[in-house]
Amino acid sequence: MRQYFILLIFGIFLAASSCRTDFDTVASSGNLKFSKDTVYLDTIFKNIGSSTYQLKVYNRSKNDISIPIVQFKKGLSSKYRMTVDGMSGTNGKVFKDVTLLAKDSLYIFIETTADITDANSTDFLYTDEIQFDSGANLQEVALVTLIQDAVFLYPNQNPDGTKEKIKIDGKDVDGFYLNENDPVNGNELLFTKQKPYVIYGYAGVPENKTITFEAGACLHFHANSGLYVAKNASLQINGTASTTEKLENEVIFEGDRLEPLYSDIPGQWKSVIFEKGSANHIINHLTLKNAMTGLDFRNPTNSVTIKNTQIYNCVEYGILAQNSKIIGENIVINYAGLASLSCVYGGDYNFTHCTFNNNWPNPSHFAVNLSNRLTGATPETNPLTQATFNNCIIYGSNFNEFNLSKNTTSAFVYQLNNCLLKFGSTSNPDYQFKTDPTHYNNIILNENPKFYNVSQNKFNIDKTSAAFAKGNQAFIIPLDILGITRTSPPDLGAYQSQDFPK
């Protein structure tokens, strides 16, 4: 009986100790350690919230400690906000008596939303510090954010609280038409390099109007946003060659998340849609990335000229062209979920010195897809009157990177001249690259072009490339995509070969 009594007392003691929620702590001695001494919250647009950044705080001592206060140096007026081990404190700014156990750590998550007027007027940096304790035990971690001013374009709000809409594909979508006499922004059909532009919803180019982008103009599209060029409207992109990797003279289309984490994430915005009947499009030195579909052509009235253009990281297509006429020179496309270039429902196409690559990680993508049909509930066909590729590279990570999908009831005319092509062996008569001179001349099959760095979308080549000096002089474009003079015989693809930096 006495043994049972002892066990009962021992059990009560264990239960009481396991339910204890208080700790014997000592005051912090100012010896905290941090995962970093400065937290850079990267670049944000004014009044647009940042991503969440992490700071880890360590207690290396053998004692449980209490930090009397954790706060921003600017106090409750700080434009930063934080949580400390899941606690929100006073407005996410001030935390008192924070417990940190011996040999343990806590997480602080930091965000900011600030205006350009909050930043330093000379460098546009907004800064603050997280303070741990005070007096002799004060420790600080710096916070730094670069704030960009921008022109914001977005749908108006209707009196009933709904957003302004425009019609695309017969559906009402959040959007608005650009106004050349806007009372706030002035001419919204002219985009300059003075400030970046941030677009919410679809920005529409009205019928019979032309949208113009000057060299250095930069557009950032919010999620589910895009550009819509209506019937009889035109688009003119007038970028020029840049001298640095900052692409200072390119016209840039990308998402509105500026943090490095988002620099190569596909699908951050929708597309640039060229409606049926739109006309007179000229695109020169455009860099477009991280869309659903980059350029979506829907039977423009006349030929589209695309030169010196790069398109990367699109969920569906880099360029999707339906019954369109495109003249393309020095185009580079990579990383598209379905096809880097897809010309469907017929049309007329001529591409010279282009690099169509696709390293999207699935087994069904193509670098180039050609078709004279349009899939759907009722499949339709339309003549492919020409699809010519001269001095091009068609390559990627799949077994086959070139696809023909034709209906024999309609014309299907195509020809590849002096191209490097990746394609596995087949008995299909459409893919007899060495014995079919009607469609294929001087094809280099399944040899490595040795791109400089595919993962970084750098498709430069050097003299060890299988594409080196394999072009036909008859098709030469004198300058490559960077404005470098091509040699004779020319290299294949969009880049003139150079020695890579060691």
Short mmCIF file of C-alpha atoms in Angstrom, two decimals, residues 303-304 321-328 343-351 382-388 413:
data_model
loop_
_atom_site.label_atom_id
_atom_site.label_comp_id
_atom_site.label_asym_id
_atom_site.label_seq_id
_atom_site.Cartn_x
_atom_site.Cartn_y
_atom_site.Cartn_z
CA SER A 303 2.65 41.59 -91.29
CA VAL A 304 4.20 41.94 -87.85
CA ALA A 321 0.42 33.13 -83.62
CA GLN A 322 -2.94 32.20 -85.20
CA ASN A 323 -3.17 32.73 -88.97
CA SER A 324 -0.71 35.60 -88.69
CA LYS A 325 2.09 36.99 -90.83
CA ILE A 326 5.35 37.51 -88.94
CA ILE A 327 8.82 38.54 -90.05
CA GLY A 328 11.22 37.72 -87.22
CA CYS A 343 2.29 29.04 -85.27
CA VAL A 344 -1.18 27.54 -85.65
CA TYR A 345 -4.19 27.81 -87.96
CA GLY A 346 -1.97 28.58 -90.91
CA GLY A 347 -0.36 31.89 -91.73
CA ASP A 348 2.88 33.21 -93.24
CA TYR A 349 6.12 33.22 -91.25
CA ASN A 350 9.76 34.00 -91.93
CA PHE A 351 12.35 33.71 -89.14
CA ASN A 382 -6.37 27.28 -92.71
CA PRO A 383 -3.48 27.30 -95.22
CA LEU A 384 0.06 27.60 -93.93
CA THR A 385 1.40 29.44 -96.97
CA GLN A 386 4.95 29.77 -95.64
CA ALA A 387 7.00 28.89 -92.56
CA THR A 388 10.65 29.53 -93.32
CA VAL A 413 4.40 24.93 -96.79
#
